[in-house]
Coordinates of C-alpha atoms in Angstrom, one line a residue:
Chain F
M1 CA -56.4 -51.1 42.7
T2 CA -59.7 -49.3 42.0
P3 CA -59.0 -46.1 40.0
P4 CA -60.9 -42.9 40.8
A5 CA -62.6 -43.0 37.5
I6 CA -64.8 -45.8 38.6
L7 CA -66.5 -43.2 41.0
L8 CA -67.3 -40.9 38.1
E9 CA -68.8 -43.9 36.2
A10 CA -71.1 -44.6 39.0
L11 CA -72.2 -41.2 39.1
E12 CA -72.9 -40.9 35.5
A13 CA -74.9 -44.2 35.9
T14 CA -77.4 -42.3 38.1
V15 CA -77.1 -38.7 37.0
V16 CA -77.9 -37.7 33.5
G17 CA -75.6 -35.1 32.0
Q18 CA -73.9 -32.5 34.4
R19 CA -70.5 -34.1 33.6
D20 CA -68.9 -30.8 34.9
V21 CA -70.7 -31.2 38.3
L22 CA -70.0 -34.9 38.7
E23 CA -66.3 -34.3 37.9
A24 CA -66.0 -31.4 40.4
L25 CA -67.8 -33.7 43.0
L26 CA -65.1 -36.3 42.3
Y27 CA -62.2 -34.0 42.4
A28 CA -63.6 -32.4 45.7
T29 CA -63.8 -35.9 47.1
I30 CA -60.4 -36.8 46.4
A31 CA -59.1 -33.5 47.5
G32 CA -60.7 -34.1 50.9
G33 CA -62.7 -30.9 50.6
H34 CA -66.5 -30.1 51.3
V35 CA -68.6 -29.0 48.5
V36 CA -71.6 -26.9 48.2
L37 CA -73.8 -27.2 45.0
E38 CA -76.0 -24.3 44.1
G39 CA -78.8 -24.4 41.4
P40 CA -82.5 -24.1 41.2
P41 CA -84.7 -26.9 42.5
G42 CA -84.9 -30.2 40.6
L43 CA -81.6 -30.4 39.0
A44 CA -80.2 -33.4 40.8
K45 CA -78.0 -31.7 43.2
T46 CA -79.3 -33.9 46.1
L47 CA -79.5 -37.0 43.7
A48 CA -75.8 -36.3 42.8
C49 CA -74.7 -36.1 46.6
R50 CA -76.8 -39.2 47.4
A51 CA -75.2 -41.0 44.4
L52 CA -71.6 -40.2 45.5
A53 CA -72.4 -41.4 49.0
Y54 CA -73.9 -44.6 47.6
A55 CA -70.9 -45.2 45.4
V56 CA -68.3 -44.5 48.1
G57 CA -69.9 -46.8 50.6
G58 CA -69.4 -46.1 54.2
T59 CA -72.1 -44.4 56.1
F60 CA -74.3 -41.8 54.6
K61 CA -76.7 -39.4 56.4
R62 CA -78.9 -36.6 55.2
I63 CA -80.0 -33.6 57.1
Q64 CA -82.8 -31.2 55.8
F65 CA -81.8 -27.9 57.1
T66 CA -84.8 -26.0 58.3
P67 CA -85.4 -22.7 60.4
D68 CA -86.2 -24.6 63.6
L69 CA -83.3 -27.0 63.4
L70 CA -81.1 -27.1 66.5
P71 CA -77.2 -27.7 66.8
S72 CA -77.9 -30.9 68.8
D73 CA -80.0 -32.0 65.8
I74 CA -76.7 -32.2 63.9
V75 CA -74.1 -33.0 66.3
G76 CA -75.8 -35.0 69.0
T77 CA -76.6 -34.5 72.5
R78 CA -76.3 -36.1 76.0
I79 CA -79.3 -37.9 77.4
F80 CA -79.8 -39.0 80.8
D81 CA -80.1 -42.8 81.2
Q82 CA -82.4 -43.6 84.1
R83 CA -81.1 -47.3 84.4
S84 CA -77.5 -46.4 84.7
G85 CA -78.2 -43.0 86.4
D86 CA -75.7 -41.3 84.1
F87 CA -75.6 -39.2 80.9
A88 CA -75.3 -41.1 77.7
T89 CA -74.1 -39.6 74.4
A90 CA -76.3 -39.7 71.4
L91 CA -74.1 -39.1 68.4
G92 CA -76.0 -37.0 65.6
P93 CA -76.1 -37.5 62.0
I94 CA -72.9 -35.6 61.4
F95 CA -71.0 -38.9 62.4
A96 CA -71.1 -40.2 58.8
N97 CA -68.6 -40.5 56.0
V98 CA -70.8 -38.7 53.7
L99 CA -73.1 -36.1 55.0
L100 CA -75.7 -34.4 52.7
A101 CA -76.8 -31.0 54.2
D102 CA -79.8 -30.1 52.1
E103 CA -80.5 -26.5 51.7
I104 CA -77.9 -25.6 54.2
N105 CA -78.8 -21.8 54.1
R106 CA -82.4 -22.6 55.5
A107 CA -81.1 -23.1 59.0
P108 CA -80.0 -20.2 61.3
A109 CA -76.3 -19.3 61.8
K110 CA -75.7 -21.3 65.1
V111 CA -77.0 -24.5 63.3
Q112 CA -74.6 -23.7 60.4
S113 CA -71.8 -23.1 62.9
A114 CA -72.1 -26.4 64.4
L115 CA -71.7 -28.1 61.1
L116 CA -69.2 -25.9 59.9
E117 CA -67.1 -26.5 63.0
G118 CA -67.1 -30.0 62.4
M119 CA -66.3 -29.6 58.7
Q120 CA -63.2 -27.6 59.9
E121 CA -61.9 -29.4 62.9
R122 CA -63.0 -32.9 61.9
Q123 CA -64.4 -33.3 65.4
V124 CA -67.4 -32.1 67.5
T125 CA -67.8 -31.4 71.2
I126 CA -70.9 -32.8 73.0
G127 CA -71.0 -31.9 76.5
P128 CA -67.6 -32.2 78.1
N129 CA -66.2 -34.5 75.5
S130 CA -65.0 -34.1 71.9
Y131 CA -65.4 -36.8 69.3
A132 CA -63.5 -37.3 66.2
L133 CA -65.7 -37.6 63.1
P134 CA -65.2 -40.6 60.6
D135 CA -62.5 -40.6 58.2
P136 CA -63.2 -40.1 55.3
F137 CA -65.8 -37.2 56.2
L138 CA -67.2 -35.3 53.3
V139 CA -70.0 -32.8 53.6
T140 CA -71.9 -32.0 50.3
A141 CA -74.4 -29.0 50.9
T142 CA -77.0 -27.7 48.5
M143 CA -78.3 -24.2 48.2
N144 CA -81.3 -22.9 46.2
P145 CA -80.4 -19.5 44.9
L146 CA -83.9 -18.6 44.0
D147 CA -86.2 -18.6 47.0
S148 CA -84.2 -16.4 49.2
D149 CA -87.1 -15.7 51.7
G150 CA -86.6 -17.4 55.0
T151 CA -82.9 -18.1 54.4
Y152 CA -79.8 -17.3 56.3
A153 CA -77.0 -16.6 53.9
L154 CA -73.7 -18.2 55.0
P155 CA -71.0 -15.8 56.0
L156 CA -67.7 -15.5 53.9
A157 CA -65.8 -17.0 56.7
Q158 CA -68.2 -20.0 56.8
M159 CA -68.4 -20.3 53.0
D160 CA -64.4 -20.4 52.8
R161 CA -64.6 -23.8 54.6
F162 CA -66.1 -25.3 51.5
L163 CA -63.4 -26.5 49.0
M164 CA -65.6 -25.4 46.1
K165 CA -68.7 -24.1 45.1
I166 CA -70.4 -25.9 42.2
L167 CA -73.1 -24.1 40.1
V168 CA -75.6 -26.5 38.5
A169 CA -77.2 -25.6 35.4
Y170 CA -80.3 -26.7 33.5
P171 CA -79.9 -29.8 31.3
S172 CA -79.9 -29.8 27.6
A173 CA -83.0 -31.0 25.7
E174 CA -81.3 -34.1 25.0
E175 CA -80.3 -34.8 28.5
E176 CA -83.8 -33.9 29.6
L177 CA -85.2 -36.6 27.2
A178 CA -82.6 -39.2 28.8
I179 CA -83.9 -38.0 32.2
L180 CA -87.3 -39.0 31.1
E181 CA -86.1 -42.3 30.0
R182 CA -84.3 -43.2 33.1
F183 CA -86.7 -41.7 35.7
G184 CA -89.9 -41.6 34.0
G185 CA -90.7 -45.2 35.2
A186 CA -89.6 -47.0 38.3
P187 CA -86.6 -45.2 39.8
P188 CA -83.3 -46.9 38.8
E189 CA -81.3 -48.7 41.5
P190 CA -78.4 -46.7 43.0
V191 CA -74.9 -47.8 42.1
T192 CA -73.4 -48.7 45.3
N193 CA -70.1 -49.5 46.9
V194 CA -68.1 -49.4 43.7
A195 CA -65.2 -47.8 45.9
S196 CA -64.7 -48.1 49.7
P197 CA -63.7 -45.4 52.2
A198 CA -60.3 -47.1 52.1
D199 CA -60.0 -46.6 48.5
L200 CA -60.9 -42.9 49.1
L201 CA -58.3 -42.5 51.7
R202 CA -55.6 -44.0 49.3
W203 CA -56.8 -41.8 46.5
R204 CA -56.2 -38.7 48.8
A205 CA -52.7 -40.0 49.8
E206 CA -51.9 -40.5 46.1
A207 CA -53.3 -37.0 45.3
R208 CA -51.2 -35.4 47.9
A209 CA -48.1 -37.0 46.3
V210 CA -48.9 -35.4 43.0
F211 CA -45.9 -33.1 41.9
V212 CA -46.5 -29.3 41.6
D213 CA -43.8 -27.5 39.8
A214 CA -43.0 -24.1 41.3
R215 CA -44.3 -22.2 38.2
I216 CA -47.6 -23.8 38.8
A217 CA -47.6 -23.2 42.3
R218 CA -46.9 -19.4 41.4
Y219 CA -49.9 -19.3 39.0
A220 CA -52.3 -20.6 41.7
V221 CA -50.9 -17.8 44.1
A222 CA -51.4 -15.3 41.3
L223 CA -54.9 -16.5 40.7
V224 CA -55.8 -15.9 44.3
H225 CA -53.9 -12.5 44.5
A226 CA -55.6 -11.3 41.5
T227 CA -58.8 -11.3 43.5
R228 CA -57.4 -8.9 46.0
A229 CA -56.1 -6.4 43.5
P230 CA -58.3 -3.4 43.1
H231 CA -61.3 -4.3 41.1
E232 CA -64.6 -2.2 40.3
Y233 CA -66.9 -5.2 41.4
L234 CA -64.7 -6.7 44.1
E235 CA -64.7 -5.6 47.6
R236 CA -62.7 -8.3 49.2
G237 CA -60.5 -11.0 47.8
A238 CA -59.9 -14.9 48.5
S239 CA -58.0 -16.1 51.5
P240 CA -54.8 -18.3 51.4
R241 CA -57.2 -21.2 52.0
A242 CA -58.3 -20.6 48.4
T243 CA -54.7 -21.3 47.3
L244 CA -54.5 -24.4 49.2
A245 CA -57.8 -25.4 47.8
L246 CA -56.7 -24.6 44.3
V247 CA -53.6 -26.8 44.4
A248 CA -55.3 -29.7 46.3
L249 CA -58.1 -29.6 43.6
A250 CA -55.6 -29.4 40.8
R251 CA -53.7 -32.5 42.3
A252 CA -57.1 -34.5 42.4
R253 CA -57.7 -33.6 38.8
A254 CA -54.2 -34.6 37.7
L255 CA -54.5 -38.0 39.6
C256 CA -58.0 -38.7 37.8
A257 CA -56.3 -37.8 34.5
Q258 CA -53.7 -40.5 35.4
R259 CA -50.9 -37.8 35.7
S260 CA -48.4 -37.6 38.5
F261 CA -48.0 -33.8 38.1
V262 CA -50.0 -30.9 37.8
V263 CA -50.5 -28.8 34.5
P264 CA -51.7 -25.1 34.3
D265 CA -55.1 -26.3 33.1
D266 CA -55.5 -28.3 36.3
I267 CA -55.2 -25.1 38.1
R268 CA -57.4 -23.1 35.8
A269 CA -60.2 -25.7 35.6
G270 CA -61.0 -25.4 39.5
A271 CA -60.3 -21.6 39.7
A272 CA -63.9 -20.5 39.2
A273 CA -65.3 -23.0 41.8
V274 CA -62.7 -22.3 44.2
L275 CA -62.9 -18.6 44.2
R276 CA -66.5 -17.7 43.5
H277 CA -67.7 -18.2 47.0
R278 CA -64.7 -16.7 48.7
V279 CA -64.8 -13.1 47.3
A280 CA -67.0 -10.4 48.3
F281 CA -68.6 -8.4 45.6
S282 CA -69.1 -4.8 45.8
Y283 CA -72.5 -3.2 46.0
R284 CA -72.0 -2.0 42.3
T285 CA -72.5 -5.6 41.1
L286 CA -76.0 -5.6 42.5
T287 CA -77.0 -2.1 41.6
E288 CA -75.6 -2.5 38.1
G289 CA -76.9 -5.9 37.5
V290 CA -73.4 -7.3 36.8
D291 CA -73.1 -11.1 36.7
P292 CA -70.8 -12.1 39.7
E293 CA -69.7 -15.1 37.7
G294 CA -68.5 -12.9 35.1
V295 CA -66.4 -10.9 37.4
V296 CA -64.7 -14.0 38.7
A297 CA -64.2 -15.2 35.1
D298 CA -62.8 -11.7 34.2
V299 CA -60.1 -12.0 37.2
I300 CA -59.1 -15.3 36.2
A301 CA -58.7 -14.6 32.6
R302 CA -56.4 -11.7 33.3
V303 CA -53.8 -14.0 35.1
A304 CA -50.8 -15.1 32.8
V305 CA -50.6 -18.8 32.4
P306 CA -46.9 -20.1 33.3
Chain G
M1 CA -26.4 -8.9 5.3
S2 CA -25.9 -10.0 1.8
V3 CA -27.7 -9.9 -1.8
D4 CA -27.5 -12.8 -4.2
R5 CA -26.6 -10.1 -6.8
A6 CA -24.7 -6.9 -6.4
T7 CA -26.2 -5.3 -9.8
V8 CA -29.4 -6.0 -10.9
D9 CA -31.8 -4.5 -13.6
L10 CA -34.6 -2.2 -12.8
G11 CA -37.6 -4.2 -11.9
E12 CA -35.7 -7.5 -11.7
P13 CA -36.2 -9.4 -8.5
F14 CA -33.4 -10.2 -6.2
H15 CA -32.9 -11.3 -2.6
L16 CA -31.6 -9.5 0.4
R17 CA -30.5 -12.0 3.0
I18 CA -30.2 -11.0 6.8
A19 CA -28.5 -13.9 8.5
T20 CA -28.6 -13.8 12.5
H21 CA -26.7 -16.2 14.7
I22 CA -28.3 -16.5 18.4
D23 CA -26.5 -18.4 21.1
E24 CA -29.7 -19.8 22.3
R25 CA -32.1 -22.2 20.5
V26 CA -35.2 -20.2 19.2
A27 CA -37.9 -21.0 16.9
Q28 CA -38.0 -17.5 15.5
I29 CA -36.6 -14.0 16.1
D30 CA -39.1 -11.2 16.6
D31 CA -37.2 -8.2 17.2
L32 CA -35.5 -7.7 13.7
T33 CA -36.0 -4.4 12.2
L34 CA -35.7 -4.4 8.4
P35 CA -33.6 -1.5 7.0
D36 CA -35.0 1.3 4.9
L37 CA -35.8 -0.2 1.4
A38 CA -36.6 3.1 -0.4
G39 CA -36.1 2.6 -3.9
F40 CA -37.2 -0.9 -3.9
D41 CA -40.4 -2.7 -4.1
S42 CA -40.9 -5.5 -1.5
L43 CA -42.3 -8.6 -3.2
G44 CA -42.4 -11.0 0.0
D45 CA -40.2 -12.2 2.8
E46 CA -39.3 -15.6 4.4
R47 CA -38.2 -16.3 7.8
R48 CA -36.4 -19.5 9.1
C49 CA -34.3 -20.7 11.9
M50 CA -32.2 -23.7 12.3
S51 CA -31.0 -24.8 15.7
S52 CA -27.9 -26.7 16.3
A53 CA -25.8 -27.4 19.3
T54 CA -24.2 -23.8 19.0
G55 CA -27.5 -22.0 19.0
S56 CA -29.8 -20.9 16.1
D57 CA -29.0 -19.5 12.8
C58 CA -31.9 -17.4 11.5
D59 CA -32.4 -16.0 7.9
E60 CA -34.9 -13.3 6.8
I61 CA -34.8 -13.3 3.1
V62 CA -36.6 -10.4 1.5
T63 CA -37.4 -10.6 -2.2
L64 CA -37.0 -7.0 -3.8
A65 CA -37.3 -5.3 -7.1
A66 CA -35.6 -2.0 -7.6
T67 CA -37.9 0.9 -8.9
I68 CA -35.1 3.5 -9.3
P69 CA -31.9 3.1 -11.2
G70 CA -28.5 4.0 -9.7
T71 CA -26.3 3.0 -6.8
H72 CA -28.4 2.2 -3.7
T73 CA -27.0 1.8 -0.2
I74 CA -29.1 -0.3 2.0
S75 CA -28.5 0.5 5.6
G76 CA -28.1 -2.3 8.1
A77 CA -30.9 -4.2 9.8
T78 CA -31.1 -3.9 13.4
F79 CA -31.9 -6.6 16.1
D80 CA -32.6 -6.1 19.5
A81 CA -31.5 -8.9 21.8
I82 CA -29.6 -9.7 25.2
D83 CA -25.8 -9.5 24.6
A84 CA -24.5 -12.9 25.8
R85 CA -21.1 -11.4 26.8
N86 CA -22.6 -8.9 29.5
G87 CA -26.2 -10.2 29.7
K88 CA -27.6 -6.5 28.8
P89 CA -30.1 -5.6 26.4
S90 CA -28.4 -4.6 23.2
R91 CA -29.1 -3.4 19.6
F92 CA -26.9 -5.1 17.0
T93 CA -26.7 -3.5 13.5
A94 CA -25.7 -5.2 10.3
D95 CA -23.2 -3.7 7.9
S96 CA -24.9 -1.6 5.0
I97 CA -24.8 -3.1 1.5
V98 CA -24.5 -1.6 -2.0
V99 CA -26.6 -2.4 -4.9
N100 CA -26.2 -1.2 -8.5
V101 CA -29.5 -0.8 -10.4
V102 CA -29.3 -0.5 -14.1
G103 CA -31.8 0.4 -16.6
D104 CA -33.9 3.5 -17.6
P105 CA -36.2 5.0 -15.0
A106 CA -38.9 6.0 -17.5
P107 CA -39.7 5.1 -21.2
D108 CA -37.0 6.4 -23.4
P109 CA -38.1 9.3 -25.5
N110 CA -36.2 8.0 -28.6
G111 CA -37.7 4.6 -28.1
G112 CA -41.2 6.0 -27.9
V113 CA -44.0 5.1 -25.7
L114 CA -44.2 1.5 -26.8
A115 CA -41.0 0.7 -25.3
G116 CA -42.0 2.1 -21.8
F117 CA -45.2 0.4 -22.0
A118 CA -43.7 -2.9 -23.1
F119 CA -41.4 -2.5 -20.0
G120 CA -44.2 -1.9 -17.7
V121 CA -46.3 -4.7 -19.0
L122 CA -43.1 -7.0 -18.7
R123 CA -42.8 -5.9 -14.9
A124 CA -46.5 -6.3 -14.2
A125 CA -46.5 -9.8 -15.9
L126 CA -43.4 -10.6 -13.8
I127 CA -45.0 -9.4 -10.5
L128 CA -48.3 -11.3 -11.4
A129 CA -46.3 -14.4 -12.1
L130 CA -44.4 -14.1 -8.8
V131 CA -47.7 -13.5 -7.0
G132 CA -49.3 -16.4 -8.7
I133 CA -46.6 -18.7 -7.8
A134 CA -46.8 -17.5 -4.1
L135 CA -50.7 -18.2 -4.2
F136 CA -50.0 -21.6 -5.5
A137 CA -47.4 -22.2 -2.8
L138 CA -50.0 -21.1 -0.2
V139 CA -52.8 -23.3 -1.5
W140 CA -50.4 -26.3 -2.0
G141 CA -49.0 -25.8 1.6
F142 CA -52.5 -25.8 3.0
A143 CA -53.8 -28.7 1.1
L144 CA -50.8 -31.0 1.9
R145 CA -49.6 -29.8 5.3
G146 CA -52.7 -28.4 7.0
R147 CA -50.7 -25.4 8.2
K148 CA -49.8 -22.1 6.7
P149 CA -46.4 -22.1 5.0
R150 CA -44.5 -18.9 4.4
P151 CA -45.2 -17.9 0.8
A152 CA -42.3 -18.3 -1.6
L153 CA -42.5 -15.5 -3.8
A154 CA -39.3 -16.1 -6.0
G155 CA -37.9 -19.0 -7.4
P156 CA -35.1 -21.1 -5.9
L157 CA -32.6 -18.9 -4.1
E158 CA -29.0 -18.8 -5.2
F159 CA -26.5 -17.3 -3.0
A160 CA -22.7 -17.5 -3.9
Q161 CA -21.8 -18.2 -0.3
A162 CA -24.4 -19.9 1.4
P163 CA -27.4 -21.1 -0.7
A164 CA -30.5 -21.4 1.3
P165 CA -32.3 -24.8 1.1
A166 CA -35.6 -25.1 -0.4
P167 CA -38.3 -24.0 2.3
D168 CA -39.8 -26.8 4.2
P169 CA -43.1 -25.7 6.0
D170 CA -42.5 -28.3 8.9
A171 CA -38.8 -27.6 9.2
W172 CA -39.4 -25.4 12.3
L173 CA -41.0 -28.3 14.1
Q174 CA -38.2 -30.6 13.1
D175 CA -35.8 -28.0 14.5
L176 CA -37.7 -27.9 17.7
A177 CA -37.6 -31.8 17.9
R178 CA -33.8 -31.7 17.3
T179 CA -33.5 -29.2 20.1
L180 CA -35.2 -31.5 22.5
E181 CA -33.3 -34.5 21.2
Q182 CA -30.0 -32.7 21.7
D183 CA -30.8 -31.5 25.3
P184 CA -33.8 -33.3 26.9
S185 CA -34.0 -30.7 29.6
R186 CA -37.0 -28.7 31.1
A187 CA -35.6 -25.6 30.2
N188 CA -35.6 -26.8 26.4
A189 CA -39.1 -28.2 26.9
L190 CA -40.2 -24.7 28.2
R191 CA -38.6 -23.1 25.3
V192 CA -40.2 -25.3 22.8
R193 CA -43.4 -24.8 24.5
H194 CA -43.1 -21.1 24.2
A195 CA -42.1 -21.6 20.6
L196 CA -45.3 -23.6 19.8
R197 CA -47.5 -21.3 21.8
D198 CA -46.0 -18.2 19.9
A199 CA -46.7 -20.1 16.4
M200 CA -50.3 -20.6 17.7
T201 CA -50.5 -16.9 18.6
A202 CA -51.4 -17.8 22.1
R203 CA -52.1 -15.1 24.4
E204 CA -50.1 -15.4 27.7
T205 CA -53.3 -15.8 29.6
E206 CA -54.4 -19.0 27.5
T207 CA -54.1 -22.3 28.7
F208 CA -53.6 -25.4 26.6
A209 CA -57.4 -26.2 27.0
D210 CA -58.0 -22.6 25.7
L211 CA -56.0 -23.1 22.6
R212 CA -57.6 -26.6 22.0
A213 CA -61.0 -25.2 22.4
R214 CA -60.4 -22.4 19.8
G215 CA -58.6 -24.7 17.4
A216 CA -55.6 -22.6 17.5
A217 CA -53.6 -25.1 15.4
P218 CA -54.0 -28.3 13.6
P219 CA -54.6 -31.4 16.0
A220 CA -51.1 -32.6 15.6
Q221 CA -49.6 -29.5 16.7
L222 CA -51.8 -29.2 19.5
A223 CA -51.1 -32.9 20.5
A224 CA -47.2 -31.7 20.4
L225 CA -48.0 -28.7 22.6
G226 CA -49.7 -31.0 25.1
A227 CA -46.8 -33.4 24.9
V228 CA -44.2 -30.7 25.6
E229 CA -46.3 -29.2 28.3
R230 CA -46.2 -32.6 30.2
A231 CA -42.4 -32.5 29.8
A232 CA -42.4 -28.8 31.0
F233 CA -44.2 -29.4 34.2
C234 CA -43.5 -33.0 35.2
E235 CA -41.5 -34.3 38.1
D236 CA -37.6 -33.5 37.8
D237 CA -36.6 -37.1 37.4
R238 CA -39.1 -37.7 34.7
V239 CA -38.1 -34.7 32.4
A240 CA -35.9 -36.4 30.2
D241 CA -38.4 -39.4 29.4
A242 CA -41.1 -36.9 29.0
V243 CA -39.1 -34.9 26.4
R244 CA -38.3 -38.0 24.6
E245 CA -42.0 -39.0 24.5
A246 CA -42.6 -35.5 23.1
V247 CA -40.3 -35.6 20.3
P248 CA -42.3 -38.0 17.9
F249 CA -45.3 -35.5 18.4
L250 CA -43.3 -32.6 16.9
L251 CA -42.2 -35.0 13.9
R252 CA -45.8 -36.2 13.1

């Protein structure tokens, strides 16, 4: 039986450092959720997603989101076949086990919607027919927070569909030296097929069976409710989908730690990544230059641990 | 409440013992209020709890030295707790106790200033010696145990009725281990976890990872907390096994 940790080893063989990011990717993959990675260019966001896709095996597609992208470029379209005299369906790149949506905020809302509908429903409609997406289906999206010109911010309702939002930070000096060694010459071969889509489905089933004590469940609910309490820098709190995401992520983390039950740290570890993109910050955060991450951390730090 | 000697000399250290029995197993008692000790210098105190099948017996032992001669009535200590008989918050008060202090309050005019000076020097030397012993015990405890023991400010305690055993800095951990051994339940695992977190002065918003990150306790105690936490949150049918796995961590 392949353990989930093997996926992390494969990611670490490709990406230097970024341990937190890689772990989060692994947990989200096992929890069956989609992930958005945000960070400046050149921090291996795309590389990490690609490494995950290669490691899991199955089919991998990449879409570079641009302002002129059309929904049919993602989900597919119907083409008239002159020989048969009928319409044939050409499935789009969304039909993959792992889909990398690069710079998702560079495409207009209707294109984002086409993808996000597939993420939620696990099926897309082309013409009169609906088509189920492959299982497992995992979307890893990247966003660059710096170049906001010509971007289309994803509405909260759409961001809510991502299980977690991972912030990618600059590497340390030692890590950057290691990057130079690893990528300075010929690019290393990606680690492929260390696990199969069947492994992924099995891990997901095992994660769903991980025990969550009632106190832990109440802690997850309390964390999400804390975002809805009056706060000077928060306008709107997270939805119940955040509670589900917190617990799913905690179960995945417990499974990777070879535990059959969740402890409070499993919930806490994923809280910021689950909540940061699901809350609406008040205008004061902008006018007063308050760090939104600090606001989320503050809310989390106020909730009593069971 | 009791004292090891009902009659003491002025400035002579003696021990006031406040014994509490609690039906639950607890690692320490928090809501004990000491009586007014006017007329006495407090030279230090020691708290310890022993758990058994019938609950916990906790002792607060205060080392005192009288500063005023005469007959002193020490009022009863109070303890706020839930009354097991009716489940309501109650205040329990111990009986008061009488201590006779003999000796002169000031240098005897007939004996001259020298006698008073000698008494003062003797008393200061005694206090210094006690403080020295306490500091030695503190340093010794740190060096050998890696955790802070409660300083013993006086010599071995001698009680006519119930002699207190020599203090063992790890006794409370052994008590917690016994608590779990006797009843390997989730409720006990949660109690022991609570006691360990209290000992680490954990804030209620701090997780195990937070405590580990700030080095809230020696590694052995943190490992014990981790093991107990596993017992506290695992599946119902695994609790007893997880508790048994946690016990050795408390005894390390």
